């Protein structure tokens, strides 16, 4: 069983929709919870991170962590075509990251 | 500009022909890693290095070698590539103990 499981997708939504991306994990030792965004033909880049349960907001993006359920989510409000990418959740413990498989999102104009 | 560079970006080779993919970072990061990314399998760590001359296996090290003779460089060596090593490879770097990794642009390798 994988330590990190990510909803596989792909997701296709109309512009302006609210998007929810989700991951579950099994290792309670994970300290940091991150979302990376990967555009086609590029390397992943860090989008958001959090280290505690609750919500963290950054513009149109909200990262949510529920440590009791071992569940993390990324919400994108007012989605834009430029948000079309693969989103990877990642969990970090002592400097080592474990990644989900990624969810590919397409936002249609 | 802070960055991680990889070369080559694309490589087609034949089974058994040794190859090296270079990785360099200009951020003075201690940690460097190599990952491969495959459909349905996500990003899997091949090897990582915590500092010069300190390397360790990741989750899928078979068939790969690495070295860390300088802080900025972390080459990935495939001494006898096989078709199952066809993949998209990423190098990444981070400061020691940090959560954030900086990724290179990727190297798409095809082994025929």
mmCIF file of C-alpha atoms in Angstrom:
data_model
loop_
_atom_site.group_PDB
_atom_site.id
_atom_site.type_symbol
_atom_site.label_atom_id
_atom_site.label_comp_id
_atom_site.label_asym_id
_atom_site.label_seq_id
_atom_site.Cartn_x
_atom_site.Cartn_y
_atom_site.Cartn_z
ATOM 1 C CA UNK A 1 0.000 0.000 0.000
ATOM 2 C CA UNK A 2 1.294 3.436 -0.911
ATOM 3 C CA UNK A 3 2.002 5.917 1.854
ATOM 4 C CA UNK A 4 0.281 8.662 -0.143
ATOM 5 C CA UNK A 5 -2.808 8.115 -2.295
ATOM 6 C CA UNK A 6 -4.099 10.836 -4.580
ATOM 7 C CA UNK A 7 -7.429 11.005 -6.392
ATOM 8 C CA UNK A 8 -6.365 10.048 -9.911
ATOM 9 C CA UNK A 9 -8.440 12.265 -12.171
ATOM 10 C CA UNK A 10 -8.221 13.574 -14.793
ATOM 11 C CA UNK A 11 -10.495 16.482 -14.007
ATOM 12 C CA UNK A 12 -12.055 18.746 -16.601
ATOM 13 C CA UNK A 13 -14.003 21.784 -15.415
ATOM 14 C CA UNK A 14 -15.380 24.983 -16.956
ATOM 15 C CA UNK A 15 -13.684 28.278 -16.241
ATOM 16 C CA UNK A 16 -14.854 29.763 -12.949
ATOM 17 C CA UNK A 17 -15.598 26.407 -11.294
ATOM 18 C CA UNK A 18 -14.413 25.447 -7.835
ATOM 19 C CA UNK A 19 -11.951 22.570 -7.964
ATOM 20 C CA UNK A 20 -11.209 20.117 -5.161
ATOM 21 C CA UNK A 21 -8.079 17.952 -5.244
ATOM 22 C CA UNK A 22 -7.569 15.323 -2.561
ATOM 23 C CA UNK A 23 -4.978 13.030 -1.007
ATOM 24 C CA UNK A 24 -4.906 10.575 1.856
ATOM 25 C CA UNK A 25 -1.839 9.315 3.684
ATOM 26 C CA UNK A 26 -1.011 6.538 6.093
ATOM 27 C CA UNK A 27 2.113 7.721 7.926
ATOM 28 C CA UNK A 28 1.311 9.916 10.918
ATOM 29 C CA UNK A 29 4.991 10.997 11.111
ATOM 30 C CA UNK A 30 4.639 13.328 8.135
ATOM 31 C CA UNK A 31 5.317 16.902 9.252
ATOM 32 C CA UNK A 32 4.748 19.080 6.192
ATOM 33 C CA UNK A 33 1.990 18.827 3.645
ATOM 34 C CA UNK A 34 2.530 20.378 0.259
ATOM 35 C CA UNK A 35 0.982 20.884 -3.123
ATOM 36 C CA UNK A 36 3.146 21.135 -6.193
ATOM 37 C CA UNK A 37 1.950 22.274 -9.603
ATOM 38 C CA UNK A 38 3.496 20.834 -12.737
ATOM 39 C CA UNK A 39 2.883 22.330 -16.147
ATOM 40 C CA UNK A 40 3.416 20.217 -19.221
ATOM 41 C CA UNK A 41 7.109 19.700 -20.040
ATOM 42 C CA UNK A 42 8.203 21.385 -16.798
ATOM 43 C CA UNK A 43 9.376 20.306 -13.381
ATOM 44 C CA UNK A 44 7.058 20.532 -10.363
ATOM 45 C CA UNK A 45 7.056 23.795 -8.422
ATOM 46 C CA UNK A 46 5.822 24.339 -4.894
ATOM 47 C CA UNK A 47 2.378 25.932 -4.781
ATOM 48 C CA UNK A 48 1.453 25.771 -1.110
ATOM 49 C CA UNK A 49 2.537 24.109 2.086
ATOM 50 C CA UNK A 50 1.191 23.721 5.597
ATOM 51 C CA UNK A 51 2.289 21.877 8.708
ATOM 52 C CA UNK A 52 -0.790 21.874 10.896
ATOM 53 C CA UNK A 53 -4.410 20.849 10.670
ATOM 54 C CA UNK A 54 -6.740 23.524 9.377
ATOM 55 C CA UNK A 55 -6.922 25.774 6.356
ATOM 56 C CA UNK A 56 -4.339 27.972 4.699
ATOM 57 C CA UNK A 57 -5.394 30.431 2.051
ATOM 58 C CA UNK A 58 -3.350 32.081 -0.688
ATOM 59 C CA UNK A 59 -5.391 34.035 -3.188
ATOM 60 C CA UNK A 60 -7.663 31.627 -5.036
ATOM 61 C CA UNK A 61 -6.005 28.585 -3.445
ATOM 62 C CA UNK A 62 -6.850 26.996 -0.100
ATOM 63 C CA UNK A 63 -4.927 24.072 1.367
ATOM 64 C CA UNK A 64 -6.739 22.027 3.978
ATOM 65 C CA UNK A 65 -5.219 19.409 6.281
ATOM 66 C CA UNK A 66 -7.091 17.047 8.590
ATOM 67 C CA UNK A 67 -4.461 15.101 10.529
ATOM 68 C CA UNK A 68 -7.020 13.079 12.457
ATOM 69 C CA UNK A 69 -8.370 11.667 9.195
ATOM 70 C CA UNK A 70 -4.986 11.758 7.389
ATOM 71 C CA UNK A 71 -6.561 13.705 4.565
ATOM 72 C CA UNK A 72 -5.443 16.797 2.679
ATOM 73 C CA UNK A 73 -7.180 18.867 0.043
ATOM 74 C CA UNK A 74 -6.453 21.739 -2.299
ATOM 75 C CA UNK A 75 -9.315 23.973 -3.355
ATOM 76 C CA UNK A 76 -9.087 26.305 -6.322
ATOM 77 C CA UNK A 77 -11.733 29.018 -6.556
ATOM 78 C CA UNK A 78 -12.677 30.791 -9.770
ATOM 79 C CA UNK A 79 -10.519 28.395 -11.756
ATOM 80 C CA UNK A 80 -8.757 29.783 -14.818
ATOM 81 C CA UNK A 81 -7.415 28.127 -17.986
ATOM 82 C CA UNK A 82 -3.930 28.978 -16.680
ATOM 83 C CA UNK A 83 -4.602 26.599 -13.760
ATOM 84 C CA UNK A 84 -4.547 23.680 -16.209
ATOM 85 C CA UNK A 85 -1.704 21.506 -14.952
ATOM 86 C CA UNK A 86 -0.943 18.380 -12.963
ATOM 87 C CA UNK A 87 -1.185 18.861 -9.202
ATOM 88 C CA UNK A 88 0.926 16.694 -6.925
ATOM 89 C CA UNK A 89 0.402 16.373 -3.214
ATOM 90 C CA UNK A 90 3.519 15.686 -1.180
ATOM 91 C CA UNK A 91 4.234 14.864 2.440
ATOM 92 C CA UNK A 92 7.558 15.571 4.100
ATOM 93 C CA UNK A 93 9.272 13.924 7.045
ATOM 94 C CA UNK A 94 12.773 14.985 8.131
ATOM 95 C CA UNK A 95 13.533 16.503 4.753
ATOM 96 C CA UNK A 96 12.338 13.551 2.657
ATOM 97 C CA UNK A 97 9.245 14.009 0.523
ATOM 98 C CA UNK A 98 6.805 11.356 -0.647
ATOM 99 C CA UNK A 99 4.610 12.322 -3.576
ATOM 100 C CA UNK A 100 1.160 11.367 -4.750
ATOM 101 C CA UNK A 101 0.716 10.253 -8.343
ATOM 102 C CA UNK A 102 -0.777 13.566 -9.429
ATOM 103 C CA UNK A 103 -4.144 14.772 -10.701
ATOM 104 C CA UNK A 104 -4.309 16.392 -14.121
ATOM 105 C CA UNK A 105 -6.676 19.355 -14.250
ATOM 106 C CA UNK A 106 -7.999 20.996 -17.398
ATOM 107 C CA UNK A 107 -9.943 24.242 -17.099
ATOM 108 C CA UNK A 108 -11.911 24.975 -20.257
ATOM 109 C CA UNK A 109 -12.632 28.575 -21.296
ATOM 110 C CA UNK B 1 18.540 33.368 -11.165
ATOM 111 C CA UNK B 2 18.163 30.466 -8.737
ATOM 112 C CA UNK B 3 17.787 27.292 -10.721
ATOM 113 C CA UNK B 4 18.414 23.603 -11.202
ATOM 114 C CA UNK B 5 19.664 22.642 -14.637
ATOM 115 C CA UNK B 6 19.713 19.231 -16.267
ATOM 116 C CA UNK B 7 21.349 17.996 -19.441
ATOM 117 C CA UNK B 8 20.412 16.621 -21.812
ATOM 118 C CA UNK B 9 16.698 17.416 -21.898
ATOM 119 C CA UNK B 10 15.950 14.614 -24.326
ATOM 120 C CA UNK B 11 17.921 11.435 -24.949
ATOM 121 C CA UNK B 12 17.280 8.364 -27.058
ATOM 122 C CA UNK B 13 19.747 5.542 -26.585
ATOM 123 C CA UNK B 14 20.091 1.796 -26.997
ATOM 124 C CA UNK B 15 20.169 -0.961 -24.427
ATOM 125 C CA UNK B 16 23.506 -1.300 -22.687
ATOM 126 C CA UNK B 17 25.102 1.963 -23.776
ATOM 127 C CA UNK B 18 26.301 3.829 -20.684
ATOM 128 C CA UNK B 19 24.969 7.324 -20.205
ATOM 129 C CA UNK B 20 25.158 10.187 -17.730
ATOM 130 C CA UNK B 21 22.536 12.834 -17.023
ATOM 131 C CA UNK B 22 24.016 15.907 -15.405
ATOM 132 C CA UNK B 23 22.374 18.056 -12.736
ATOM 133 C CA UNK B 24 23.616 21.343 -11.345
ATOM 134 C CA UNK B 25 22.161 23.832 -8.852
ATOM 135 C CA UNK B 26 23.299 27.356 -8.014
ATOM 136 C CA UNK B 27 21.550 27.772 -4.641
ATOM 137 C CA UNK B 28 24.234 26.197 -2.442
ATOM 138 C CA UNK B 29 21.739 23.534 -1.344
ATOM 139 C CA UNK B 30 22.984 20.592 0.703
ATOM 140 C CA UNK B 31 20.336 18.089 -0.393
ATOM 141 C CA UNK B 32 19.949 16.862 -3.930
ATOM 142 C CA UNK B 33 17.748 14.090 -5.287
ATOM 143 C CA UNK B 34 16.934 12.220 -8.452
ATOM 144 C CA UNK B 35 13.393 11.132 -9.268
ATOM 145 C CA UNK B 36 11.743 9.295 -12.101
ATOM 146 C CA UNK B 37 8.180 10.032 -13.102
ATOM 147 C CA UNK B 38 6.054 7.389 -14.780
ATOM 148 C CA UNK B 39 2.321 7.397 -15.607
ATOM 149 C CA UNK B 40 0.326 5.875 -12.774
ATOM 150 C CA UNK B 41 3.386 5.616 -10.552
ATOM 151 C CA UNK B 42 4.028 9.264 -9.804
ATOM 152 C CA UNK B 43 7.380 10.645 -8.700
ATOM 153 C CA UNK B 44 9.667 8.033 -7.207
ATOM 154 C CA UNK B 45 12.981 8.845 -5.607
ATOM 155 C CA UNK B 46 15.996 7.053 -7.091
ATOM 156 C CA UNK B 47 18.908 8.383 -5.024
ATOM 157 C CA UNK B 48 19.530 11.334 -2.798
ATOM 158 C CA UNK B 49 22.538 13.110 -1.363
ATOM 159 C CA UNK B 50 22.697 15.006 1.911
ATOM 160 C CA UNK B 51 26.030 16.623 1.116
ATOM 161 C CA UNK B 52 29.303 16.146 -0.736
ATOM 162 C CA UNK B 53 30.377 12.493 -0.733
ATOM 163 C CA UNK B 54 27.184 11.474 1.128
ATOM 164 C CA UNK B 55 24.628 9.581 -0.946
ATOM 165 C CA UNK B 56 21.916 7.046 -0.199
ATOM 166 C CA UNK B 57 19.368 4.936 -2.006
ATOM 167 C CA UNK B 58 15.847 6.110 -2.512
ATOM 168 C CA UNK B 59 12.878 3.946 -3.357
ATOM 169 C CA UNK B 60 13.951 2.665 -6.804
ATOM 170 C CA UNK B 61 17.791 2.650 -6.998
ATOM 171 C CA UNK B 62 18.332 -0.528 -9.062
ATOM 172 C CA UNK B 63 20.220 0.129 -12.289
ATOM 173 C CA UNK B 64 21.391 3.614 -11.316
ATOM 174 C CA UNK B 65 24.503 5.160 -9.820
ATOM 175 C CA UNK B 66 25.205 8.641 -8.517
ATOM 176 C CA UNK B 67 28.138 10.625 -7.227
ATOM 177 C CA UNK B 68 28.471 13.923 -5.353
ATOM 178 C CA UNK B 69 31.996 15.249 -5.656
ATOM 179 C CA UNK B 70 30.973 18.903 -5.645
ATOM 180 C CA UNK B 71 28.112 20.553 -3.803
ATOM 181 C CA UNK B 72 26.510 21.956 -6.927
ATOM 182 C CA UNK B 73 26.597 18.819 -9.117
ATOM 183 C CA UNK B 74 24.798 15.498 -8.800
ATOM 184 C CA UNK B 75 25.071 13.360 -11.952
ATOM 185 C CA UNK B 76 22.910 10.293 -12.556
ATOM 186 C CA UNK B 77 24.667 7.384 -14.243
ATOM 187 C CA UNK B 78 23.040 4.475 -16.064
ATOM 188 C CA UNK B 79 25.848 2.027 -16.718
ATOM 189 C CA UNK B 80 23.784 -0.439 -18.741
ATOM 190 C CA UNK B 81 20.411 1.123 -19.573
ATOM 191 C CA UNK B 82 17.432 -1.114 -20.225
ATOM 192 C CA UNK B 83 14.022 -0.336 -21.780
ATOM 193 C CA UNK B 84 12.346 -0.308 -18.339
ATOM 194 C CA UNK B 85 14.418 2.772 -17.543
ATOM 195 C CA UNK B 86 12.572 4.733 -20.199
ATOM 196 C CA UNK B 87 11.097 7.544 -18.149
ATOM 197 C CA UNK B 88 11.043 11.240 -17.313
ATOM 198 C CA UNK B 89 13.806 12.084 -14.861
ATOM 199 C CA UNK B 90 13.930 15.056 -12.495
ATOM 200 C CA UNK B 91 16.734 16.373 -10.379
ATOM 201 C CA UNK B 92 15.815 18.409 -7.304
ATOM 202 C CA UNK B 93 17.622 20.321 -4.591
ATOM 203 C CA UNK B 94 16.690 21.701 -1.173
ATOM 204 C CA UNK B 95 18.315 23.148 1.918
ATOM 205 C CA UNK B 96 19.019 20.583 4.632
ATOM 206 C CA UNK B 97 15.899 19.473 6.489
ATOM 207 C CA UNK B 98 13.671 21.771 4.462
ATOM 208 C CA UNK B 99 10.314 20.786 3.028
ATOM 209 C CA UNK B 100 10.617 22.667 -0.261
ATOM 210 C CA UNK B 101 12.361 21.156 -3.251
ATOM 211 C CA UNK B 102 13.395 22.968 -6.401
ATOM 212 C CA UNK B 103 13.109 20.827 -9.496
ATOM 213 C CA UNK B 104 14.990 20.887 -12.753
ATOM 214 C CA UNK B 105 13.158 20.929 -16.096
ATOM 215 C CA UNK B 106 13.367 17.160 -16.581
ATOM 216 C CA UNK B 107 15.165 14.759 -18.904
ATOM 217 C CA UNK B 108 13.085 12.498 -21.100
ATOM 218 C CA UNK B 109 15.010 9.275 -21.650
ATOM 219 C CA UNK B 110 14.049 6.587 -24.141
ATOM 220 C CA UNK B 111 15.960 3.292 -24.147
ATOM 221 C CA UNK B 112 15.317 1.073 -27.160
#
